[in-house]
PDB file of C-alpha atoms and ligand atoms in Angstrom:
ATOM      1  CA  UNK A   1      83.088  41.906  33.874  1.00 38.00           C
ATOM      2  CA  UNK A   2      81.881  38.324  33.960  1.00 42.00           C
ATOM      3  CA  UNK A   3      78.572  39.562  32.176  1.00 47.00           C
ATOM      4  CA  UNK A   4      80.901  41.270  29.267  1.00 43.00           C
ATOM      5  CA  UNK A   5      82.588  37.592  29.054  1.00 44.00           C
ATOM      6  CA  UNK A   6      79.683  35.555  29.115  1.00 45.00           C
ATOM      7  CA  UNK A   7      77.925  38.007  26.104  1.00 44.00           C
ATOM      8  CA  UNK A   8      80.683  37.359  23.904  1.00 46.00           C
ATOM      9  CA  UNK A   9      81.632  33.910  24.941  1.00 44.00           C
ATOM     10  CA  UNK A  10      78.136  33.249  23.444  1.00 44.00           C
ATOM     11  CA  UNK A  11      78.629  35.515  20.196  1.00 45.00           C
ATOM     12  CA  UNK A  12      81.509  33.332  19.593  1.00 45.00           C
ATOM     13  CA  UNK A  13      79.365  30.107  19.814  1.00 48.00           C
ATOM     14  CA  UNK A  14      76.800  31.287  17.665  1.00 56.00           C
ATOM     15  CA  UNK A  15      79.331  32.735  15.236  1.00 55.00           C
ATOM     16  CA  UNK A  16      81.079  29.081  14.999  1.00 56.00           C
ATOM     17  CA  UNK A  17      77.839  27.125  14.407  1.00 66.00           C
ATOM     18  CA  UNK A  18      76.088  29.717  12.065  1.00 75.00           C
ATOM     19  CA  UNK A  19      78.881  28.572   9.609  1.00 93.00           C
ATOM     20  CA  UNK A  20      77.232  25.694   9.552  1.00 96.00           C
ATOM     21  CA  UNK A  21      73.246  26.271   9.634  1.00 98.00           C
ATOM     22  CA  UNK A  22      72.383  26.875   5.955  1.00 98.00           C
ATOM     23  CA  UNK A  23      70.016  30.136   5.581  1.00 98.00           C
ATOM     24  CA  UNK A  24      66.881  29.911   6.746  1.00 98.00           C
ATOM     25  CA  UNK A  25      67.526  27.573   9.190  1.00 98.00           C
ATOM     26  CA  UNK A  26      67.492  27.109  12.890  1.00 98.00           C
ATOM     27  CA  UNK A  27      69.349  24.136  15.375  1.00 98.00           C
ATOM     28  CA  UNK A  28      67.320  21.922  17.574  1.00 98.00           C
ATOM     29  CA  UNK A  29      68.790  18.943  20.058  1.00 98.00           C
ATOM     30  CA  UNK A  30      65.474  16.684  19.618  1.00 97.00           C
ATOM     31  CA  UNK A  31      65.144  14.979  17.182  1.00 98.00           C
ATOM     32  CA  UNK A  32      61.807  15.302  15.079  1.00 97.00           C
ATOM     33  CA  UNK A  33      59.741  12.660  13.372  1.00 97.00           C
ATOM     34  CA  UNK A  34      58.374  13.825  10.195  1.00 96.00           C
ATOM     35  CA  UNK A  35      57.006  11.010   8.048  1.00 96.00           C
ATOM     36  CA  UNK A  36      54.181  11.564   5.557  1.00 95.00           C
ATOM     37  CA  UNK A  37      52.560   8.281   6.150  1.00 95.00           C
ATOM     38  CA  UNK A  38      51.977   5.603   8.772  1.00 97.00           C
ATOM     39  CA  UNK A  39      55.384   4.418  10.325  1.00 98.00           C
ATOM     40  CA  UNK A  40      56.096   0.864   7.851  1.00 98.00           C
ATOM     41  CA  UNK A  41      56.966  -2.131  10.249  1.00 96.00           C
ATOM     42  CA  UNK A  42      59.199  -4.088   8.271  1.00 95.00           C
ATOM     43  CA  UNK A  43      60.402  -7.607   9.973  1.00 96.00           C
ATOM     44  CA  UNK A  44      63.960  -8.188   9.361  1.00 97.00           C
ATOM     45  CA  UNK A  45      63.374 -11.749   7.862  1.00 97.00           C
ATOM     46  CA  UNK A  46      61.526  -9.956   4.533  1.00 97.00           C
ATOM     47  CA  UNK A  47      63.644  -7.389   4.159  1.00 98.00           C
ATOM     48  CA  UNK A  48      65.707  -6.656   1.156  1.00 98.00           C
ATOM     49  CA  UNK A  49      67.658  -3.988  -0.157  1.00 98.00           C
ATOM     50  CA  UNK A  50      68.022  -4.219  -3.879  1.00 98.00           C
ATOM     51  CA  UNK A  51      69.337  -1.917  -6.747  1.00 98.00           C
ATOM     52  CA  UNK A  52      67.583  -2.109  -9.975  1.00 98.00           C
ATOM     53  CA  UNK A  53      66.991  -0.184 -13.530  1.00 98.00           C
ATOM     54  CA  UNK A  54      69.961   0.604 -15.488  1.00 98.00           C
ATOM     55  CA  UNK A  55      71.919  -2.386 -14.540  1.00 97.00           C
ATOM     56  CA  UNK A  56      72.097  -5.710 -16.593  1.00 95.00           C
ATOM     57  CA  UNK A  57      72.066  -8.312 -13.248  1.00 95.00           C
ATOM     58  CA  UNK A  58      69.833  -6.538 -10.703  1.00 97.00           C
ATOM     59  CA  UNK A  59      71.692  -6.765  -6.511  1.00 98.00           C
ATOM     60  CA  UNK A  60      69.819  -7.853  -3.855  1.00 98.00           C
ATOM     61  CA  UNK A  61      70.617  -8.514  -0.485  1.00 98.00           C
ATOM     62  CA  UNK A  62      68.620 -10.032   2.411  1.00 98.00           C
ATOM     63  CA  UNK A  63      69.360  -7.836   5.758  1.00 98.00           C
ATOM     64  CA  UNK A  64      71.682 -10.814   7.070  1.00 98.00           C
ATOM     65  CA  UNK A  65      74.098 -10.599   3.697  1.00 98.00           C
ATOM     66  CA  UNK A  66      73.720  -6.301   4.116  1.00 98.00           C
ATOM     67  CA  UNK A  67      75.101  -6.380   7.455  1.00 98.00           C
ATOM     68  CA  UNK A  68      77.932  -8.300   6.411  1.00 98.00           C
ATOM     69  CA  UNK A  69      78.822  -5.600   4.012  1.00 98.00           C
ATOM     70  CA  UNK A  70      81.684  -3.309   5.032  1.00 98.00           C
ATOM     71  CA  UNK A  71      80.099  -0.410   7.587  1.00 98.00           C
ATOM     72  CA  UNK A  72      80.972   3.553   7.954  1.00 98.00           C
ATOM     73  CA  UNK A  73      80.328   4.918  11.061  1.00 98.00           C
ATOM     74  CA  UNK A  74      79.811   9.258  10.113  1.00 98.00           C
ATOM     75  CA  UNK A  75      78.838  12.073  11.957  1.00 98.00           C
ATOM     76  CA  UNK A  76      77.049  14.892   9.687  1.00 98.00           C
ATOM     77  CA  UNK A  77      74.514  17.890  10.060  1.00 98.00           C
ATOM     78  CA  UNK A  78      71.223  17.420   8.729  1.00 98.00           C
ATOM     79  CA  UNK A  79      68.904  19.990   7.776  1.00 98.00           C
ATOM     80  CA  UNK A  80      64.905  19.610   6.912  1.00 98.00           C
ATOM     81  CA  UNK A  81      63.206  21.804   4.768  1.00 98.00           C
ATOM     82  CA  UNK A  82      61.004  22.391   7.273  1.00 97.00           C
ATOM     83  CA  UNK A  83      63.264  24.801   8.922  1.00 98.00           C
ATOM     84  CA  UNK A  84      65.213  22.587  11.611  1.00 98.00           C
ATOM     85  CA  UNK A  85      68.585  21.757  11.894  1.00 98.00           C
ATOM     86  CA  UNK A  86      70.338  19.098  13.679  1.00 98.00           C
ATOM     87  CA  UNK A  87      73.837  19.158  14.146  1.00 98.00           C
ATOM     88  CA  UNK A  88      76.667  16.158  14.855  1.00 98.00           C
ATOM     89  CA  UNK A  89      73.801  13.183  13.864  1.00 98.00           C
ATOM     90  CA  UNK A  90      75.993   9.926  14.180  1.00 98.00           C
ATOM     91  CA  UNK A  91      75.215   7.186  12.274  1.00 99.00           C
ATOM     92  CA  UNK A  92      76.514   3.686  10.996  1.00 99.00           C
ATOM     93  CA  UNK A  93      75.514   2.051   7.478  1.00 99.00           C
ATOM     94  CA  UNK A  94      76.833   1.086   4.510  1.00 99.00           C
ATOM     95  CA  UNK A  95      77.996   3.865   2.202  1.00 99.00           C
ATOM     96  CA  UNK A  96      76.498   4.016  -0.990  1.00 99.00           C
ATOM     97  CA  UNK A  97      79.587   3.469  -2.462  1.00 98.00           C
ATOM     98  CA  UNK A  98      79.915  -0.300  -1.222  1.00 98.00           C
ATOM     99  CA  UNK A  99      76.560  -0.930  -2.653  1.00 98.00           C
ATOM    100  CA  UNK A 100      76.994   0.352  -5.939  1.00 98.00           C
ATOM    101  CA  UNK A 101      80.601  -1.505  -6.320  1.00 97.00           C
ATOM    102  CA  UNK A 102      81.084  -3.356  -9.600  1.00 95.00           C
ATOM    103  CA  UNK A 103      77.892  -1.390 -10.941  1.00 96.00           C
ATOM    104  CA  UNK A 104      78.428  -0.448 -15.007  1.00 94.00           C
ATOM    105  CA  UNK A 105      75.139   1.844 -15.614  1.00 96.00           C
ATOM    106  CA  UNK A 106      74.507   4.346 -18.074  1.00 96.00           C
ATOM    107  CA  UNK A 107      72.312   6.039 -15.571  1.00 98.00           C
ATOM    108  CA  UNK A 108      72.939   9.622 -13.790  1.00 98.00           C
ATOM    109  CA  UNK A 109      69.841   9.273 -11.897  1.00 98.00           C
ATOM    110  CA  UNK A 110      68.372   7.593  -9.423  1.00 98.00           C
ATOM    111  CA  UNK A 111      64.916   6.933  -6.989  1.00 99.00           C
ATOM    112  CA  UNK A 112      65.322   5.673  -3.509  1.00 99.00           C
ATOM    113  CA  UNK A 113      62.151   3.848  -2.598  1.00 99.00           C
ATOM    114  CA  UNK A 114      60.912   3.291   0.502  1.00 98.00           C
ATOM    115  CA  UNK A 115      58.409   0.166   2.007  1.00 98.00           C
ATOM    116  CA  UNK A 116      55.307   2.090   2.610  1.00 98.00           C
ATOM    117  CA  UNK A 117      55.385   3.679  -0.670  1.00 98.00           C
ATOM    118  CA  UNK A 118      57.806   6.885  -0.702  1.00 98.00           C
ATOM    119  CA  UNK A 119      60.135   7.932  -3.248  1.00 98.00           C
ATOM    120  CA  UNK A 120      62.380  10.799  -3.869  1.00 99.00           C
ATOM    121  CA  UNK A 121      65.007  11.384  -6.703  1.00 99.00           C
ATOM    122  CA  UNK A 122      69.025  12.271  -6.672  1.00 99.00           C
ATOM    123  CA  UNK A 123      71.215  12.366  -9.144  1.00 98.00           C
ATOM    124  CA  UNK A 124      74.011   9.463  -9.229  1.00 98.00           C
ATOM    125  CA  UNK A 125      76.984  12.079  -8.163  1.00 98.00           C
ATOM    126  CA  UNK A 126      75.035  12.601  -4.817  1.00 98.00           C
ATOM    127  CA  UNK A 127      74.636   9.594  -3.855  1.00 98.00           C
ATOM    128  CA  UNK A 128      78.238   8.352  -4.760  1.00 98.00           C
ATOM    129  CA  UNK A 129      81.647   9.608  -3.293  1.00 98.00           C
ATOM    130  CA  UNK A 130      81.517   9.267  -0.414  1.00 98.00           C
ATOM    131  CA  UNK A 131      78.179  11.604   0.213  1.00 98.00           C
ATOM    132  CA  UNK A 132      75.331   9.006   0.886  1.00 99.00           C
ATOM    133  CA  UNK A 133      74.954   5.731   2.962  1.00 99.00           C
ATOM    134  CA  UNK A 134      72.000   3.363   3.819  1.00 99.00           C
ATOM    135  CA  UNK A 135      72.412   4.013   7.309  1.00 99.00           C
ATOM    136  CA  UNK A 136      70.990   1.244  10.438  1.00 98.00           C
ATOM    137  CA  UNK A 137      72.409   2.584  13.620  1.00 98.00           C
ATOM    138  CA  UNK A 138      71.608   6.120  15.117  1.00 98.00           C
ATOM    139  CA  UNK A 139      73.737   7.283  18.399  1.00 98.00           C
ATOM    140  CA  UNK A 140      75.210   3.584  18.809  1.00 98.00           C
ATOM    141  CA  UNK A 141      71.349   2.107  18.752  1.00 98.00           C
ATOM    142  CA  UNK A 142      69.467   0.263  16.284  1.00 98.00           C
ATOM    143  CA  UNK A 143      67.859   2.923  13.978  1.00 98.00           C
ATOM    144  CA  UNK A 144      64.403   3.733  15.609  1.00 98.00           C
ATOM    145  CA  UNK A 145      61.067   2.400  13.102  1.00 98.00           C
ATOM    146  CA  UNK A 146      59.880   6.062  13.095  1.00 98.00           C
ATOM    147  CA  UNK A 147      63.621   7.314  12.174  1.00 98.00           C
ATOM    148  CA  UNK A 148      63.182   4.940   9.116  1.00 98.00           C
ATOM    149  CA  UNK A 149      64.875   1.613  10.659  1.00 98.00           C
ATOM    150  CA  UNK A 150      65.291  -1.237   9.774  1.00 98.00           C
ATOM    151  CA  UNK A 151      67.602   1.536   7.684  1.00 98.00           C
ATOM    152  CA  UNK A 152      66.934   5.004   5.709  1.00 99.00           C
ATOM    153  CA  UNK A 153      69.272   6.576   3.120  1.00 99.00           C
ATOM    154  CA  UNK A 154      71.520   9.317   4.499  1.00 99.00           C
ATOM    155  CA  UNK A 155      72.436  12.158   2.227  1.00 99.00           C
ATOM    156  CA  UNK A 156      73.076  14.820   4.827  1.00 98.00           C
ATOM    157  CA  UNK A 157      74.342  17.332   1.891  1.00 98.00           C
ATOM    158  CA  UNK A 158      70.629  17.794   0.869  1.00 99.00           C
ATOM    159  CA  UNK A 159      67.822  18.934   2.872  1.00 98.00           C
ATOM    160  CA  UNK A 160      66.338  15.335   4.722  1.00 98.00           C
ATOM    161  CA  UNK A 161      63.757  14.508   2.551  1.00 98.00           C
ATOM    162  CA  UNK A 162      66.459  12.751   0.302  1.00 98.00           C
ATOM    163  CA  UNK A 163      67.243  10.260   3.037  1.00 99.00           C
ATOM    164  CA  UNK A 164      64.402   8.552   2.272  1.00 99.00           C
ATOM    165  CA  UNK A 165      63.178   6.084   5.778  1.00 98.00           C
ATOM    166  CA  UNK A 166      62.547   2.756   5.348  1.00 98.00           C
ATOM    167  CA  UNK A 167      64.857   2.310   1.954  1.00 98.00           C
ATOM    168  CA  UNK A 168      64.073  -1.015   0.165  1.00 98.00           C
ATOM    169  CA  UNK A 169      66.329   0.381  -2.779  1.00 99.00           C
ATOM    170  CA  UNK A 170      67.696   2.136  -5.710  1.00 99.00           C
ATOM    171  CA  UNK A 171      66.497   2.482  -9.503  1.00 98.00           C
ATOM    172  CA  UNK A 172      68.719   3.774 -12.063  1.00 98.00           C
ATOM    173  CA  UNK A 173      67.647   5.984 -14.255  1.00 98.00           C
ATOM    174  CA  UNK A 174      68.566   7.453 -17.639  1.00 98.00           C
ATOM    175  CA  UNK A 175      66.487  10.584 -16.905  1.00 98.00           C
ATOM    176  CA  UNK A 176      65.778  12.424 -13.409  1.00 98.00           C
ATOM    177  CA  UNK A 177      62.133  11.983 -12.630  1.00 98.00           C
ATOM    178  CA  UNK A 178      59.997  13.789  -9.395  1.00 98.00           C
ATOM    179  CA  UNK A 179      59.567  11.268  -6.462  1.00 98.00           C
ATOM    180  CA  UNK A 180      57.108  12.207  -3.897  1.00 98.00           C
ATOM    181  CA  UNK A 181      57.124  15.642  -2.030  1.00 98.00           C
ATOM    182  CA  UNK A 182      59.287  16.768  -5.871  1.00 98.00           C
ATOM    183  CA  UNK A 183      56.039  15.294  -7.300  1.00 98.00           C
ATOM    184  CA  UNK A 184      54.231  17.783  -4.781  1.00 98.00           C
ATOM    185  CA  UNK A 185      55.942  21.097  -5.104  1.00 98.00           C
ATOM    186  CA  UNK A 186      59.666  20.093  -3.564  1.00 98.00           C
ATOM    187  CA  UNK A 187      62.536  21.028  -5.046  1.00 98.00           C
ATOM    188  CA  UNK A 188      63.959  18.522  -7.504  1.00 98.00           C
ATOM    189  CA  UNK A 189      67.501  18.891  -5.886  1.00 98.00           C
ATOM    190  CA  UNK A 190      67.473  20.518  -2.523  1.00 98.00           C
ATOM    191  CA  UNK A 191      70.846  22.037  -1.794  1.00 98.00           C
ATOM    192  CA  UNK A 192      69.998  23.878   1.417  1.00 98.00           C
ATOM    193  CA  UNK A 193      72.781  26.106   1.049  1.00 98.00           C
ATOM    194  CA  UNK A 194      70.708  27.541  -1.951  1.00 98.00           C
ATOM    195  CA  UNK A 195      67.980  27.438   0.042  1.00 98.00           C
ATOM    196  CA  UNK A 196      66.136  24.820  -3.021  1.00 98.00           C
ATOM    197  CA  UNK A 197      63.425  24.093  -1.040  1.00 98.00           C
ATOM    198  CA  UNK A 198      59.950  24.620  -3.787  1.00 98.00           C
ATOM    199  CA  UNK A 199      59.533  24.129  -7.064  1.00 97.00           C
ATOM    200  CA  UNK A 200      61.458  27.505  -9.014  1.00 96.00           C
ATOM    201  CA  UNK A 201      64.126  28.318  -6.062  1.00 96.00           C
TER     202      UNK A 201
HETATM  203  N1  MTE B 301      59.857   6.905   3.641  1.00 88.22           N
HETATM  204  C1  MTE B 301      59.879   8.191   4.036  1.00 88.22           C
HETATM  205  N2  MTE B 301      61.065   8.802   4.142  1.00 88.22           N
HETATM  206  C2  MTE B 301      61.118  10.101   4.531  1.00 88.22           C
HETATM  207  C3  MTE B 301      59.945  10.836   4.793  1.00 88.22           C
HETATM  208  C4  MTE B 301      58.710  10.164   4.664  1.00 88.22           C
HETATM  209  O1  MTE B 301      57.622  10.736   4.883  1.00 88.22           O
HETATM  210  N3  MTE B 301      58.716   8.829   4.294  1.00 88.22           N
HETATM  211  N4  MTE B 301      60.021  12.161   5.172  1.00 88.22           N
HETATM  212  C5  MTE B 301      61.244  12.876   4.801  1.00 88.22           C
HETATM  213  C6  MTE B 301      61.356  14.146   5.452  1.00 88.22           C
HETATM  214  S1  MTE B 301      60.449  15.437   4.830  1.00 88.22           S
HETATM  215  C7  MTE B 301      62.238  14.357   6.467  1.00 88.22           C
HETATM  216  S2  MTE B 301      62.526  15.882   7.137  1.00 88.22           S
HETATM  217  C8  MTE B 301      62.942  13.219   7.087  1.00 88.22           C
HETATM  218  C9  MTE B 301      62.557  13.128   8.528  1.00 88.22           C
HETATM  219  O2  MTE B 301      63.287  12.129   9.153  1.00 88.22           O
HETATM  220  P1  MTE B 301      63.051  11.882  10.682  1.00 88.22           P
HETATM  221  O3  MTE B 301      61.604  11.565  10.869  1.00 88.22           O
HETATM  222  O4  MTE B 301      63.964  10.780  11.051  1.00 88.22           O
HETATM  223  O5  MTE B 301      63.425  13.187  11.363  1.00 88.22           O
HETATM  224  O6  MTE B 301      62.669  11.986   6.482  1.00 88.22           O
HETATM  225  C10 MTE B 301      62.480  12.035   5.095  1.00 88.22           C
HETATM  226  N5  MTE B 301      62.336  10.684   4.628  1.00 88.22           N
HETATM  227 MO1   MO B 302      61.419  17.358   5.810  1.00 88.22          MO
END
């Protein structure tokens, strides 16, 4: 009896979290580095976040002014394209929201870009209502240099390679434009759900 009971206490489990691994996709506790360059040391006296591109008066903040900005502390799945899945990642940032406050752009675009060089591309509804955040803290501890501190976007809705490591910013743009794996045969937008990971899915 306690073998029948154990079988389908564990079809249950599976049954609950498959409802939330996209196709494709498969749930690991580690938590894998995958960064397509050497890991950026960035000292927290240079950095700066800023926004840029479609905006009359550029932002910029040092790291001192961004951690005084209001913080969100959220707890999301996140899913590379890669095939992994990592479920109830907590984090604490600043949503994209705060940062974009007060911003009048014609833009529906934008590029995250990273020190070291990366970029990738979102449009301006993904990033905004409540969906994205440049996030500093991982499990209550500084964000790790090889998870992308001193902070990485967050936009657990799309497969990881939006939440670009090491963010130094956002450009708005007029016009959507490939950053660097959509450059290399990525999917522009990357809803796991549809399973967008190449170029044509
Ligand atoms: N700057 C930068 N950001 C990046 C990457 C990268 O190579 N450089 N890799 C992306 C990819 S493909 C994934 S899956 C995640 C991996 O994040 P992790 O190393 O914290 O797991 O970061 C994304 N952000
Ligand atoms: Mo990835």
């Amino acid at each position: 009896m306690s073998f029948i009971s154990r079988g389908f206490r564990g079809k249950r489990r599976d049954a609950a979290s498959s409802s939330r691994v996209p196709p494709g996709q498969y749930v690991v506790n580690d938590f894998p580095v995958l960064s397509a360059g050497p890991t950026p040391r960035v000292a927290f006296s240079e950095w700066t976040f800023v926004v840029e591109g479609e905006i009359d008066q550029p932002k910029k903040w040092t790291w001192e002014e961004f951690r005084k900005l209001p913080t969100e502390e959220v707890t999301k799945d996140i899913h590379c394209v890669t095939k992994w899945t990592k479920l109830d990642t907590a984090w604490k940032g600043v949503s994209v929201d705060t940062i974009l406050e007060g911003v009048e752009t014609s833009a529906e675009y934008v590029m995250a870009f990273s020190y070291g060089g990366y970029t990738t591309n979102l449009p301006l509804e993904d990033v905004t209502g409540g969906k994205a955040w440049v996030a500093y803290e991982f499990d209550g501890q500084p964000l790790h240099p090889e998870h992308g501190g001193p902070a990485r976007l967050l936009v657990p809705h799309l497969y990881f390679w939006k939440s670009a490591k090491w963010v130094r910013g956002l450009r708005l743009l007029n016009k959507d434009e490939p950053g660097f794996w959509e450059s290399n045969g990525y999917n522009m937008y990357g809803d796991p759900w549809r399973e967008q990971r190449y170029w044509g899915d």
